[in-house]
Coordinates of C-alpha atoms in Angstrom, one line a residue:
Chain A
M1 CA -33.7 -21.1 -27.9
S2 CA -32.6 -20.8 -31.6
G3 CA -29.2 -19.8 -30.3
N4 CA -28.6 -23.1 -28.5
P5 CA -26.2 -24.7 -31.1
Y6 CA -24.1 -21.6 -31.0
L7 CA -24.1 -21.5 -27.2
F8 CA -23.0 -25.2 -27.2
A9 CA -20.4 -24.5 -29.8
A10 CA -18.9 -21.5 -28.0
Y11 CA -18.6 -23.4 -24.6
A12 CA -17.3 -26.6 -26.3
V13 CA -14.7 -24.7 -28.3
T14 CA -13.5 -22.9 -25.1
W15 CA -12.9 -26.1 -23.3
I16 CA -11.4 -27.9 -26.3
I17 CA -8.8 -25.1 -26.6
H18 CA -8.0 -25.2 -22.9
I19 CA -7.8 -29.0 -22.8
A20 CA -5.6 -29.0 -25.9
Y21 CA -3.2 -26.5 -24.4
L22 CA -3.1 -28.4 -21.1
G23 CA -2.3 -31.5 -23.2
T24 CA 0.7 -29.8 -24.7
I25 CA 2.0 -28.9 -21.2
V26 CA 1.6 -32.5 -20.0
K27 CA 3.3 -33.8 -23.2
R28 CA 6.2 -31.4 -22.7
Y29 CA 6.5 -32.4 -19.0
A30 CA 6.6 -36.1 -19.9
R31 CA 9.3 -35.4 -22.5
L32 CA 11.4 -33.5 -20.0
Q33 CA 11.0 -36.3 -17.4
R34 CA 12.4 -38.7 -20.1
E35 CA 15.3 -36.3 -20.7
I36 CA 16.0 -36.1 -17.0
E37 CA 16.1 -39.9 -16.7
E38 CA 18.5 -40.1 -19.7
L39 CA 20.7 -37.4 -18.1
K40 CA 20.7 -39.4 -14.8
K41 CA 21.7 -42.6 -16.6
A42 CA 24.5 -40.8 -18.5
G43 CA 25.7 -39.2 -15.3
G44 CA 25.7 -42.6 -13.6
R45 CA 27.8 -44.2 -16.4
S46 CA 30.5 -41.5 -16.4
Chain B
M1 CA 3.9 -25.3 -1.7
K2 CA 3.6 -28.9 -3.0
R3 CA 0.2 -29.2 -1.3
A4 CA -1.0 -25.8 -2.4
F5 CA -1.2 -26.7 -6.1
P6 CA -3.6 -29.7 -5.8
I7 CA -5.7 -27.9 -3.2
L8 CA -6.0 -24.8 -5.5
G9 CA -6.6 -27.1 -8.4
V10 CA -9.6 -28.8 -6.7
L11 CA -11.0 -25.4 -5.5
T12 CA -10.6 -24.0 -9.1
A13 CA -12.4 -27.0 -10.6
I14 CA -15.3 -26.5 -8.1
L15 CA -15.4 -22.8 -8.9
L16 CA -15.4 -23.4 -12.7
S17 CA -18.2 -26.0 -12.3
Y18 CA -20.3 -23.5 -10.3
A19 CA -19.5 -20.7 -12.7
L20 CA -20.6 -22.9 -15.6
Y21 CA -23.9 -23.8 -13.8
E22 CA -24.5 -20.1 -13.1
A23 CA -23.8 -19.2 -16.7
L24 CA -26.1 -21.8 -18.2
V25 CA -28.9 -22.0 -15.5
G26 CA -28.5 -19.3 -12.9
A27 CA -28.3 -16.3 -15.1
P28 CA -31.5 -14.8 -16.4
T29 CA -32.2 -15.2 -20.2
E30 CA -31.6 -11.9 -22.1
Q31 CA -34.8 -10.7 -23.7
T32 CA -33.5 -9.7 -27.2
M33 CA -30.8 -12.2 -27.9
G34 CA -32.1 -15.2 -25.9
E35 CA -29.9 -18.1 -25.0
V36 CA -27.0 -17.1 -27.2
Q37 CA -26.3 -14.1 -24.9
R38 CA -24.8 -16.7 -22.4
I39 CA -21.7 -16.8 -24.6
F40 CA -20.9 -13.5 -23.0
Y41 CA -20.1 -15.3 -19.7
Y42 CA -17.1 -17.0 -21.4
H43 CA -16.2 -14.4 -24.0
V44 CA -15.8 -11.4 -21.7
P45 CA -13.9 -13.1 -18.8
S46 CA -11.6 -14.7 -21.3
A47 CA -10.9 -11.2 -22.8
W48 CA -10.2 -9.7 -19.4
T49 CA -7.9 -12.6 -18.4
A50 CA -6.0 -12.3 -21.7
F51 CA -5.6 -8.5 -21.2
S52 CA -4.4 -9.1 -17.6
L53 CA -1.8 -11.6 -18.8
F54 CA -0.6 -9.3 -21.6
F55 CA -0.3 -6.6 -19.0
I56 CA 1.8 -8.9 -16.8
N57 CA 3.9 -9.8 -19.8
F58 CA 4.5 -6.1 -20.5
I59 CA 5.6 -5.4 -16.9
A60 CA 7.8 -8.5 -16.8
S61 CA 9.4 -7.6 -20.1
T62 CA 10.0 -4.0 -19.0
Q63 CA 11.7 -5.2 -15.9
Y64 CA 13.8 -7.8 -17.8
L65 CA 15.1 -4.9 -20.0
A66 CA 15.4 -2.3 -17.1
R67 CA 17.1 -4.5 -14.5
S68 CA 20.1 -5.1 -16.8
S69 CA 21.7 -2.0 -15.2
P70 CA 21.0 -0.1 -11.9
S71 CA 20.5 3.2 -13.6
K72 CA 17.9 1.8 -16.0
D73 CA 16.2 0.0 -13.1
R74 CA 16.0 3.3 -11.1
F75 CA 14.6 5.1 -14.1
A76 CA 11.9 2.4 -14.8
S77 CA 10.9 2.4 -11.1
Y78 CA 10.4 6.2 -11.2
A79 CA 8.6 5.8 -14.5
A80 CA 6.2 3.2 -13.0
V81 CA 5.3 5.6 -10.2
G82 CA 5.0 8.5 -12.6
V83 CA 2.8 6.7 -15.0
G84 CA 0.6 5.5 -12.2
L85 CA 0.2 9.0 -10.7
V86 CA -0.4 10.6 -14.1
V87 CA -3.2 8.1 -14.9
F88 CA -4.7 8.5 -11.4
A89 CA -4.7 12.3 -11.7
A90 CA -6.0 12.2 -15.3
A91 CA -9.1 10.3 -14.0
F92 CA -10.1 13.4 -12.0
F93 CA -8.7 16.4 -13.9
I94 CA -9.0 15.5 -17.6
P95 CA -12.5 15.3 -19.2
L96 CA -13.0 11.6 -20.0
P97 CA -15.0 10.3 -23.0
A98 CA -18.7 9.8 -22.3
G99 CA -19.4 6.6 -20.3
M100 CA -15.8 6.2 -19.0
R101 CA -15.8 6.1 -15.2
P102 CA -13.1 8.1 -13.4
S103 CA -12.9 5.4 -10.7
A104 CA -12.1 2.8 -13.3
V105 CA -9.3 4.9 -14.8
A106 CA -7.9 5.8 -11.3
T107 CA -7.8 2.1 -10.3
T108 CA -5.9 1.3 -13.5
G109 CA -3.3 3.9 -12.5
L110 CA -2.8 2.4 -9.0
L111 CA -2.7 -1.1 -10.6
I112 CA 0.1 -0.2 -12.9
T113 CA 2.4 0.9 -10.1
G114 CA 1.3 -1.8 -7.6
L115 CA 1.8 -4.6 -10.1
Y116 CA 5.2 -3.2 -11.2
F117 CA 6.6 -3.3 -7.6
L118 CA 4.9 -6.6 -6.7
I119 CA 6.6 -8.4 -9.7
R120 CA 9.8 -6.6 -8.9
S121 CA 9.8 -7.9 -5.3
L122 CA 8.8 -11.5 -6.2
F123 CA 10.9 -12.2 -9.3
S124 CA 14.6 -11.9 -10.1
Q125 CA 15.7 -10.5 -13.5
P126 CA 16.1 -13.9 -15.2
D127 CA 12.8 -15.0 -13.7
T128 CA 11.0 -12.0 -15.2
D129 CA 11.9 -13.5 -18.6
V130 CA 10.2 -16.7 -17.7
L131 CA 7.2 -14.9 -16.3
A132 CA 6.9 -12.9 -19.6
L133 CA 7.1 -16.0 -21.7
V134 CA 4.5 -17.9 -19.6
S135 CA 2.0 -14.9 -19.4
A136 CA 2.2 -14.4 -23.2
E137 CA 1.6 -18.1 -23.9
V138 CA -1.4 -18.4 -21.6
G139 CA -2.6 -14.9 -22.8
V140 CA -2.6 -16.1 -26.4
V141 CA -4.7 -19.1 -25.5
F142 CA -7.3 -16.9 -23.8
C143 CA -7.2 -14.4 -26.6
A144 CA -7.8 -17.2 -29.1
I145 CA -10.9 -18.1 -27.2
V146 CA -12.1 -14.5 -27.4
L147 CA -11.5 -14.6 -31.2
V148 CA -13.4 -17.8 -31.6
T149 CA -16.4 -17.2 -29.3
G150 CA -16.9 -13.7 -30.6
P151 CA -17.9 -14.8 -34.2
I152 CA -19.9 -17.7 -32.8
W153 CA -22.0 -15.1 -30.9
A154 CA -22.0 -12.6 -33.8
R155 CA -23.4 -15.1 -36.4
P156 CA -26.9 -15.4 -34.8
V157 CA -27.0 -11.8 -33.4
W158 CA -25.5 -9.7 -36.2
G159 CA -26.1 -12.2 -39.0
I160 CA -22.4 -12.3 -39.9
W161 CA -19.4 -14.1 -38.4
W162 CA -17.1 -11.2 -38.7
A163 CA -17.5 -7.4 -39.4
P164 CA -14.7 -6.6 -41.7
G165 CA -12.9 -3.4 -40.9
D166 CA -14.5 -3.1 -37.4
I167 CA -11.8 -1.5 -35.2
R168 CA -12.4 -3.7 -32.0
L169 CA -12.4 -7.0 -33.9
T170 CA -9.5 -6.1 -36.2
S171 CA -7.3 -4.7 -33.4
T172 CA -8.0 -7.8 -31.2
L173 CA -6.8 -10.0 -34.1
V174 CA -3.7 -7.9 -34.6
L175 CA -3.0 -8.1 -30.8
W176 CA -3.2 -11.9 -31.0
L177 CA -0.9 -12.0 -34.0
I178 CA 1.6 -9.8 -32.2
Y179 CA 1.8 -12.2 -29.3
V180 CA 1.8 -15.2 -31.6
S181 CA 4.9 -13.7 -33.3
Y182 CA 6.4 -13.1 -29.9
L183 CA 6.0 -16.8 -29.1
V184 CA 7.3 -17.8 -32.6
L185 CA 10.4 -15.6 -32.0
R186 CA 11.0 -17.3 -28.7
R187 CA 10.5 -20.8 -30.1
F188 CA 12.7 -20.6 -33.2
S189 CA 15.4 -18.1 -32.3
S190 CA 18.4 -19.7 -30.7
S191 CA 20.5 -16.5 -30.3
G192 CA 21.5 -15.4 -26.8
Q193 CA 19.8 -12.1 -27.5
T194 CA 16.4 -13.7 -27.9
P195 CA 15.0 -12.7 -24.5
T196 CA 16.1 -9.1 -25.0
L197 CA 14.6 -9.0 -28.5
A198 CA 11.4 -10.7 -27.3
A199 CA 11.1 -8.3 -24.4
A200 CA 11.4 -5.3 -26.8
L201 CA 8.7 -6.8 -29.0
A202 CA 6.5 -7.4 -26.0
V203 CA 6.9 -3.8 -24.7
L204 CA 5.8 -2.4 -28.1
G205 CA 3.1 -5.1 -28.5
A206 CA 1.6 -4.1 -25.2
L207 CA 0.8 -0.6 -26.6
C208 CA -1.9 -2.4 -28.6
V209 CA -3.7 -3.5 -25.4
P210 CA -5.1 -0.1 -24.4
F211 CA -5.8 0.6 -28.0
V212 CA -8.0 -2.5 -28.3
Y213 CA -9.7 -1.9 -24.9
F214 CA -10.5 1.8 -25.5
S215 CA -11.2 1.5 -29.3
I216 CA -15.0 1.3 -28.6
W217 CA -14.9 4.7 -27.0
F218 CA -13.0 6.5 -29.7
F219 CA -14.2 4.8 -32.9
R220 CA -17.5 3.8 -34.4
T221 CA -17.8 0.0 -33.9
Q222 CA -20.4 -2.7 -34.0
H223 CA -19.0 -4.2 -30.8
P224 CA -21.3 -3.8 -27.7
Q225 CA -20.3 -1.1 -25.1
P226 CA -18.3 -2.3 -22.1
V227 CA -20.5 -3.4 -19.1
M228 CA -18.0 -2.3 -16.5
G229 CA -16.2 1.1 -16.3
G230 CA -18.1 2.2 -19.5
G231 CA -21.4 3.3 -20.9
G232 CA -23.1 -0.1 -21.0
S233 CA -25.5 -1.3 -18.3
I234 CA -26.2 -4.9 -17.1
D235 CA -28.7 -6.7 -14.9
P236 CA -27.2 -7.2 -11.4
R237 CA -27.8 -11.0 -11.6
M238 CA -25.9 -11.1 -14.9
L239 CA -23.1 -9.0 -13.5
H240 CA -22.8 -11.5 -10.5
V241 CA -22.5 -14.4 -12.9
L242 CA -20.0 -12.5 -15.1
L243 CA -17.8 -11.8 -12.0
I244 CA -18.0 -15.4 -10.8
N245 CA -16.9 -16.6 -14.3
W246 CA -14.1 -14.0 -14.3
L247 CA -12.9 -15.2 -10.9
A248 CA -13.0 -18.8 -12.0
F249 CA -11.1 -18.2 -15.2
S250 CA -8.5 -16.0 -13.4
C251 CA -7.9 -18.8 -10.9
F252 CA -7.6 -21.3 -13.8
A253 CA -5.2 -19.0 -15.6
F254 CA -3.1 -18.6 -12.4
L255 CA -2.8 -22.4 -12.1
V256 CA -1.9 -22.9 -15.7
C257 CA 0.7 -20.1 -15.5
W258 CA 2.1 -21.7 -12.3
S259 CA 2.5 -25.2 -13.9
R260 CA 3.9 -23.6 -17.1
Y261 CA 6.4 -21.5 -15.0
R262 CA 7.6 -24.7 -13.3
L263 CA 7.9 -26.5 -16.6
E264 CA 9.9 -23.6 -18.2
N265 CA 12.3 -23.5 -15.2
L266 CA 12.7 -27.3 -15.5
Q267 CA 13.3 -27.0 -19.2
R268 CA 16.1 -24.4 -18.6
D269 CA 17.7 -26.7 -16.0
V270 CA 17.7 -29.6 -18.4
D271 CA 19.1 -27.4 -21.2
Q272 CA 21.9 -26.3 -18.9
A273 CA 22.6 -30.0 -17.9
H274 CA 22.8 -30.9 -21.6
A275 CA 25.2 -28.0 -22.2
L276 CA 27.3 -29.1 -19.3
E277 CA 27.2 -32.8 -20.5
S278 CA 28.4 -31.8 -24.0
L279 CA 31.3 -29.9 -22.4
L280 CA 32.3 -32.8 -20.2
D281 CA 31.7 -35.5 -22.8
P282 CA 35.1 -36.2 -24.5
G283 CA 33.2 -37.6 -27.6
G284 CA 31.0 -34.5 -27.8
S285 CA 31.2 -31.8 -30.4
V286 CA 32.2 -29.1 -27.9
R287 CA 35.6 -29.5 -26.2

């Protein structure tokens, strides 16, 4: 049982890395959606 | 296709939860290492997933380069068949290092050819560039997990975080750095030649993958022997849990690659729209 903190750390770090990467994908997607909206507005004006 | 993604997402979440339960509760406790051995159920599947993604990156990059002309494309197709056959034949006719199973080597040979033609039939030449980028990015994430969970396991088992000079550890770090430099090149180079340069780097970088994988057979290393296709042995219940975790992480990686692939295509469409807008805009810098 002495390995438990290490086990917890390894599993926690794995999911932190995955969730952080998924967060960057969501952030990039949101930025692209904003850009698409701006392009649509610019297209509507011209 | 719109419905497939959420359905697969829910199935993958269930599979990941079950795999986590099996890794923490279902798998028997290893006698020598104790609880800390359970890190293996995340470390090894992450490594296999990273290697698979780098392999996909290699094939996609090769095709991006080869499909620029019909003669190169023909040559690459023959080479894919040739390499697959040579590896398959080598499994049975060449004496392999102790512990390396001929069936594992033969399967690798078939996989090389099969995956080459699968990607060729599913993706156009520009799409192979997107596939290469996406597989490298997700592969780097999984390889980072391997590099972090390895030392966390090594500290209580070996008494040290990192064995300096160990060939498996060092070559894995070098492999990760190669793919990080691939992503940096793609992120910061704005030249029209970037996909070609990146593909060339990826093809050379991929040579490091078999070196990392086979290093434990050919060099003296502290890293444990492989549990599949090699000289190591494993309790069948542990193997079952390991394979469930591999399946769960492979499904997760597939979903992440899928969403990243869609995002990259959307990004390219928006970039094209911006370029078009700047051409049409009379107040823009390009006229």
